Amino acid sequence: MIRLLDIRQKFTNIREHVEKSVCDSYLLKYIETPVIDEDKLLILISIMDRLELSFNEMQNYALSTMLIQIALDTHEHISDSSEDEKNRQLTVLAGDYFSGLYYKLLAESEDILMIKALSQGIKEVNENKILVYQKEFEGIEKLMTSIKHIESSLLLMFADYFKVDLWKDFLANLLLFKRLFKEKSQYIQAESSVLFDALKKITFPIHNNNLDELSIEQQNELLMICDHYLDHSKLAVEKGLKQLPFVNDLLKRRITSILGQYKPYVKTFVEEG
C-alpha cells in the first residue's frame, strides 16, 4: 500500500510539472490544450521507479521525454481545413516550442546519450508517420508495424537507454492496443481515421470510395481486421505483464482498465450504428 501511494504521488507531481511546462498562456489562446498521454507518462515513471534514481532525476527524464512526445503529437494534429492559416502556423510553432524545451532541458543536463537515444526515437516516429500518411504498404502487417513504431519508438529508446529490455515488447503492444482501439472508435463514430484509411487502400485497392461510402460488408471486413490485431496485442500485453519482474499496482489497474474497454467484434455493429 505504501508503494502504491508513493507511485501515485510521484505520478501526480510529475504530471503537474509537465502541465506547467506546456501550458503557455499565449499559445493556448490559439491552439487546443496540449494532450499529455498519461499512460506513457505512467510507464516512464514505472520503469524509473525500479532504478536507482532520485526523484529530481526521474522528473527531468520524464519531462524531457514527454515534451518531445507532446511536440510530435501536436504536429500530427494539424488539420488542413478546419483552422485558419494563423492557427495552423501557431500549431506548428507550438510543436517546435515544445521540442525546443526538450532540447534545452537535456542540454542543461549534458546527458548526451539520452539526447541520442530520444533523437533516434524521433527519427523512427517521423519515418513511420510518413509511411502511414502516404499509405504505401505492401500489406497490413507492415502497416501495423508502422503504427506500433509511431506509438512506441520514443519509449523503446528510453527503455534501451536504461537497459530494461523486458519492458520493450510489453509497452510496444500496450501502446499499439491503445492506438488501434482509438482508431476503431473514431471509425465507428464516423470520424476520420488514419488507420482505417490505410486499411481501406490495402484491402480494397481498386475502390476510390471514401470510408463512409463503403458497403456494410466492406466496413465490417475492416473492423474484423482491426479486431484481429486488437486481440493479438491484448494477448501479448497479458503475457508480457506476467513476464515483468515487478509492475506497480497503479499501472496494473490502468492496464486492466485499458484492456477492459475492448469488446469483441459484433457483425451487426456498424449496420445498427
PDB file of C-alpha atoms in Angstrom, residues 111-272:
ATOM      1  CA  ASP A 111      23.119  13.901 -20.966  1.00  0.00           C
ATOM      2  CA  ILE A 112      24.383  13.300 -24.493  1.00  0.00           C
ATOM      3  CA  LEU A 113      23.476   9.602 -24.519  1.00  0.00           C
ATOM      4  CA  MET A 114      19.846  10.311 -23.661  1.00  0.00           C
ATOM      5  CA  ILE A 115      19.698  13.001 -26.349  1.00  0.00           C
ATOM      6  CA  LYS A 116      20.998  10.474 -28.888  1.00  0.00           C
ATOM      7  CA  ALA A 117      18.554   7.809 -27.731  1.00  0.00           C
ATOM      8  CA  LEU A 118      15.493  10.042 -27.931  1.00  0.00           C
ATOM      9  CA  SER A 119      16.671  11.555 -31.234  1.00  0.00           C
ATOM     10  CA  GLN A 120      16.697   8.058 -32.710  1.00  0.00           C
ATOM     11  CA  GLY A 121      13.181   7.575 -31.388  1.00  0.00           C
ATOM     12  CA  ILE A 122      12.039  10.835 -33.000  1.00  0.00           C
ATOM     13  CA  LYS A 123      13.548   9.734 -36.306  1.00  0.00           C
ATOM     14  CA  GLU A 124      11.719   6.392 -36.239  1.00  0.00           C
ATOM     15  CA  VAL A 125       8.395   8.010 -35.305  1.00  0.00           C
ATOM     16  CA  ASN A 126       8.601  10.522 -38.144  1.00  0.00           C
ATOM     17  CA  GLU A 127       9.735   7.976 -40.733  1.00  0.00           C
ATOM     18  CA  ASN A 128       6.780   5.735 -39.930  1.00  0.00           C
ATOM     19  CA  LYS A 129       4.317   8.637 -39.881  1.00  0.00           C
ATOM     20  CA  ILE A 130       5.351   9.428 -43.445  1.00  0.00           C
ATOM     21  CA  LEU A 131       4.720   5.813 -44.470  1.00  0.00           C
ATOM     22  CA  VAL A 132       1.287   5.746 -42.839  1.00  0.00           C
ATOM     23  CA  TYR A 133       0.132   9.068 -44.293  1.00  0.00           C
ATOM     24  CA  GLN A 134       1.392   8.153 -47.753  1.00  0.00           C
ATOM     25  CA  LYS A 135      -0.475   4.822 -47.459  1.00  0.00           C
ATOM     26  CA  GLU A 136       2.253   2.990 -49.341  1.00  0.00           C
ATOM     27  CA  PHE A 137       2.248  -0.509 -47.846  1.00  0.00           C
ATOM     28  CA  GLU A 138       2.739  -3.956 -49.303  1.00  0.00           C
ATOM     29  CA  GLY A 139       0.453  -5.444 -46.673  1.00  0.00           C
ATOM     30  CA  ILE A 140      -1.461  -4.982 -43.459  1.00  0.00           C
ATOM     31  CA  GLU A 141       1.318  -6.410 -41.289  1.00  0.00           C
ATOM     32  CA  LYS A 142       3.701  -3.654 -42.356  1.00  0.00           C
ATOM     33  CA  LEU A 143       1.033  -1.030 -41.699  1.00  0.00           C
ATOM     34  CA  MET A 144       0.534  -2.353 -38.172  1.00  0.00           C
ATOM     35  CA  THR A 145       4.290  -2.414 -37.610  1.00  0.00           C
ATOM     36  CA  SER A 146       4.485   1.255 -38.579  1.00  0.00           C
ATOM     37  CA  ILE A 147       1.611   2.143 -36.244  1.00  0.00           C
ATOM     38  CA  LYS A 148       3.421   0.321 -33.449  1.00  0.00           C
ATOM     39  CA  HIS A 149       6.640   2.243 -34.169  1.00  0.00           C
ATOM     40  CA  ILE A 150       4.777   5.567 -34.162  1.00  0.00           C
ATOM     41  CA  GLU A 151       3.296   4.850 -30.765  1.00  0.00           C
ATOM     42  CA  SER A 152       6.268   3.261 -29.015  1.00  0.00           C
ATOM     43  CA  SER A 153       9.607   4.204 -30.614  1.00  0.00           C
ATOM     44  CA  LEU A 154      10.272   7.042 -28.182  1.00  0.00           C
ATOM     45  CA  LEU A 155       9.620   4.866 -25.138  1.00  0.00           C
ATOM     46  CA  LEU A 156      11.566   1.955 -26.626  1.00  0.00           C
ATOM     47  CA  MET A 157      14.628   4.191 -26.954  1.00  0.00           C
ATOM     48  CA  PHE A 158      14.040   5.285 -23.368  1.00  0.00           C
ATOM     49  CA  ALA A 159      13.965   1.617 -22.294  1.00  0.00           C
ATOM     50  CA  ASP A 160      17.128   0.957 -24.300  1.00  0.00           C
ATOM     51  CA  TYR A 161      18.882   3.798 -22.536  1.00  0.00           C
ATOM     52  CA  PHE A 162      18.096   2.331 -19.123  1.00  0.00           C
ATOM     53  CA  LYS A 163      18.713  -1.263 -20.328  1.00  0.00           C
ATOM     54  CA  VAL A 164      15.298  -2.543 -19.266  1.00  0.00           C
ATOM     55  CA  ASP A 165      14.650  -4.807 -22.255  1.00  0.00           C
ATOM     56  CA  LEU A 166      11.893  -6.785 -20.518  1.00  0.00           C
ATOM     57  CA  TRP A 167       9.645  -3.731 -20.813  1.00  0.00           C
ATOM     58  CA  LYS A 168      10.013  -3.298 -24.556  1.00  0.00           C
ATOM     59  CA  ASP A 169       7.607  -5.833 -26.090  1.00  0.00           C
ATOM     60  CA  PHE A 170       5.117  -5.214 -23.323  1.00  0.00           C
ATOM     61  CA  LEU A 171       4.938  -1.430 -23.751  1.00  0.00           C
ATOM     62  CA  ALA A 172       5.010  -1.663 -27.563  1.00  0.00           C
ATOM     63  CA  ASN A 173       1.983  -3.971 -27.588  1.00  0.00           C
ATOM     64  CA  LEU A 174       0.139  -1.949 -24.955  1.00  0.00           C
ATOM     65  CA  LEU A 175       0.581   1.289 -26.902  1.00  0.00           C
ATOM     66  CA  LEU A 176      -0.389  -0.445 -30.159  1.00  0.00           C
ATOM     67  CA  PHE A 177      -3.553  -1.728 -28.488  1.00  0.00           C
ATOM     68  CA  LYS A 178      -4.418   1.791 -27.299  1.00  0.00           C
ATOM     69  CA  ARG A 179      -3.930   3.301 -30.757  1.00  0.00           C
ATOM     70  CA  LEU A 180      -5.949   0.572 -32.504  1.00  0.00           C
ATOM     71  CA  PHE A 181      -8.780   0.968 -30.025  1.00  0.00           C
ATOM     72  CA  LYS A 182      -8.784   4.737 -30.539  1.00  0.00           C
ATOM     73  CA  GLU A 183      -8.783   4.434 -34.337  1.00  0.00           C
ATOM     74  CA  LYS A 184     -11.580   1.858 -34.242  1.00  0.00           C
ATOM     75  CA  SER A 185     -13.682   4.107 -32.000  1.00  0.00           C
ATOM     76  CA  GLN A 186     -13.158   7.059 -34.344  1.00  0.00           C
ATOM     77  CA  TYR A 187     -14.132   4.953 -37.337  1.00  0.00           C
ATOM     78  CA  ILE A 188     -17.323   3.667 -35.700  1.00  0.00           C
ATOM     79  CA  GLN A 189     -18.281   7.217 -34.760  1.00  0.00           C
ATOM     80  CA  ALA A 190     -17.825   8.262 -38.409  1.00  0.00           C
ATOM     81  CA  GLU A 191     -14.773  10.359 -37.610  1.00  0.00           C
ATOM     82  CA  SER A 192     -11.566  10.413 -39.633  1.00  0.00           C
ATOM     83  CA  SER A 193      -9.171   7.533 -39.064  1.00  0.00           C
ATOM     84  CA  VAL A 194      -5.671   7.399 -40.480  1.00  0.00           C
ATOM     85  CA  LEU A 195      -5.500   3.672 -39.782  1.00  0.00           C
ATOM     86  CA  PHE A 196      -8.786   2.783 -41.499  1.00  0.00           C
ATOM     87  CA  ASP A 197      -7.959   4.979 -44.495  1.00  0.00           C
ATOM     88  CA  ALA A 198      -4.763   2.962 -44.923  1.00  0.00           C
ATOM     89  CA  LEU A 199      -6.558  -0.348 -44.301  1.00  0.00           C
ATOM     90  CA  LYS A 200      -9.111   0.547 -46.966  1.00  0.00           C
ATOM     91  CA  LYS A 201      -6.426   1.216 -49.557  1.00  0.00           C
ATOM     92  CA  ILE A 202      -4.714  -2.102 -48.818  1.00  0.00           C
ATOM     93  CA  THR A 203      -7.880  -4.205 -48.561  1.00  0.00           C
ATOM     94  CA  PHE A 204      -9.871  -2.619 -51.403  1.00  0.00           C
ATOM     95  CA  PRO A 205      -7.152  -1.220 -53.705  1.00  0.00           C
ATOM     96  CA  ILE A 206      -9.433  -0.807 -56.741  1.00  0.00           C
ATOM     97  CA  HIS A 207     -12.013   1.248 -54.831  1.00  0.00           C
ATOM     98  CA  ASN A 208     -11.588   5.006 -54.584  1.00  0.00           C
ATOM     99  CA  ASN A 209     -14.536   5.347 -52.210  1.00  0.00           C
ATOM    100  CA  ASN A 210     -14.300   7.328 -49.042  1.00  0.00           C
ATOM    101  CA  LEU A 211     -14.613   5.282 -45.864  1.00  0.00           C
ATOM    102  CA  ASP A 212     -18.236   6.301 -45.383  1.00  0.00           C
ATOM    103  CA  GLU A 213     -19.066   5.176 -48.933  1.00  0.00           C
ATOM    104  CA  LEU A 214     -18.023   1.565 -48.376  1.00  0.00           C
ATOM    105  CA  SER A 215     -20.671  -1.124 -48.208  1.00  0.00           C
ATOM    106  CA  ILE A 216     -21.689  -2.592 -44.843  1.00  0.00           C
ATOM    107  CA  GLU A 217     -19.811  -5.783 -45.732  1.00  0.00           C
ATOM    108  CA  GLN A 218     -16.643  -3.830 -46.558  1.00  0.00           C
ATOM    109  CA  GLN A 219     -16.873  -1.789 -43.373  1.00  0.00           C
ATOM    110  CA  ASN A 220     -17.330  -4.954 -41.340  1.00  0.00           C
ATOM    111  CA  GLU A 221     -14.309  -6.518 -43.002  1.00  0.00           C
ATOM    112  CA  LEU A 222     -12.132  -3.570 -41.951  1.00  0.00           C
ATOM    113  CA  LEU A 223     -13.442  -3.866 -38.404  1.00  0.00           C
ATOM    114  CA  MET A 224     -12.644  -7.584 -38.350  1.00  0.00           C
ATOM    115  CA  ILE A 225      -9.081  -6.877 -39.461  1.00  0.00           C
ATOM    116  CA  CYS A 226      -8.640  -4.271 -36.731  1.00  0.00           C
ATOM    117  CA  ASP A 227     -10.119  -6.620 -34.123  1.00  0.00           C
ATOM    118  CA  HIS A 228      -7.710  -9.351 -35.157  1.00  0.00           C
ATOM    119  CA  TYR A 229      -4.782  -7.113 -34.244  1.00  0.00           C
ATOM    120  CA  LEU A 230      -6.527  -5.867 -31.115  1.00  0.00           C
ATOM    121  CA  ASP A 231      -6.939  -9.474 -29.975  1.00  0.00           C
ATOM    122  CA  HIS A 232      -3.326 -10.266 -30.773  1.00  0.00           C
ATOM    123  CA  SER A 233      -1.900  -7.230 -28.983  1.00  0.00           C
ATOM    124  CA  LYS A 234      -4.189  -7.801 -25.985  1.00  0.00           C
ATOM    125  CA  LEU A 235      -2.853 -11.337 -25.562  1.00  0.00           C
ATOM    126  CA  ALA A 236       0.715 -10.040 -25.929  1.00  0.00           C
ATOM    127  CA  VAL A 237       0.127  -7.423 -23.207  1.00  0.00           C
ATOM    128  CA  GLU A 238      -1.314 -10.025 -20.840  1.00  0.00           C
ATOM    129  CA  LYS A 239       1.615 -12.350 -21.497  1.00  0.00           C
ATOM    130  CA  GLY A 240       4.160  -9.542 -21.119  1.00  0.00           C
ATOM    131  CA  LEU A 241       2.625  -8.433 -17.858  1.00  0.00           C
ATOM    132  CA  LYS A 242       3.301 -11.868 -16.369  1.00  0.00           C
ATOM    133  CA  GLN A 243       6.924 -11.791 -17.520  1.00  0.00           C
ATOM    134  CA  LEU A 244       7.832  -8.443 -15.979  1.00  0.00           C
ATOM    135  CA  PRO A 245       9.553  -8.903 -12.608  1.00  0.00           C
ATOM    136  CA  PHE A 246       7.544  -6.117 -10.990  1.00  0.00           C
ATOM    137  CA  VAL A 247       4.664  -3.886 -12.036  1.00  0.00           C
ATOM    138  CA  ASN A 248       3.216  -1.434  -9.529  1.00  0.00           C
ATOM    139  CA  ASP A 249      -0.465  -1.628  -8.675  1.00  0.00           C
ATOM    140  CA  LEU A 250      -1.261   1.756 -10.222  1.00  0.00           C
ATOM    141  CA  LEU A 251      -0.012   0.638 -13.633  1.00  0.00           C
ATOM    142  CA  LYS A 252      -1.692  -2.761 -13.297  1.00  0.00           C
ATOM    143  CA  ARG A 253      -5.021  -1.110 -12.656  1.00  0.00           C
ATOM    144  CA  ARG A 254      -4.580   1.214 -15.604  1.00  0.00           C
ATOM    145  CA  ILE A 255      -3.721  -1.706 -17.898  1.00  0.00           C
ATOM    146  CA  THR A 256      -6.799  -3.596 -16.705  1.00  0.00           C
ATOM    147  CA  SER A 257      -8.920  -0.524 -17.481  1.00  0.00           C
ATOM    148  CA  ILE A 258      -7.411  -0.101 -20.966  1.00  0.00           C
ATOM    149  CA  LEU A 259      -7.886  -3.741 -21.935  1.00  0.00           C
ATOM    150  CA  GLY A 260     -11.348  -3.829 -20.382  1.00  0.00           C
ATOM    151  CA  GLN A 261     -12.661  -1.169 -22.777  1.00  0.00           C
ATOM    152  CA  TYR A 262     -12.339  -3.526 -25.718  1.00  0.00           C
ATOM    153  CA  LYS A 263     -15.349  -5.535 -26.812  1.00  0.00           C
ATOM    154  CA  PRO A 264     -15.035  -8.294 -29.426  1.00  0.00           C
ATOM    155  CA  TYR A 265     -16.267  -7.655 -32.919  1.00  0.00           C
ATOM    156  CA  VAL A 266     -20.054  -7.857 -33.477  1.00  0.00           C
ATOM    157  CA  LYS A 267     -21.053  -8.353 -37.074  1.00  0.00           C
ATOM    158  CA  THR A 268     -24.073  -6.087 -36.998  1.00  0.00           C
ATOM    159  CA  PHE A 269     -22.428  -3.259 -35.045  1.00  0.00           C
ATOM    160  CA  VAL A 270     -21.808  -0.913 -37.970  1.00  0.00           C
ATOM    161  CA  GLU A 271     -25.157  -1.716 -39.532  1.00  0.00           C
ATOM    162  CA  GLU A 272     -27.039  -0.956 -36.314  1.00  0.00           C
TER     163      GLU A 272
END
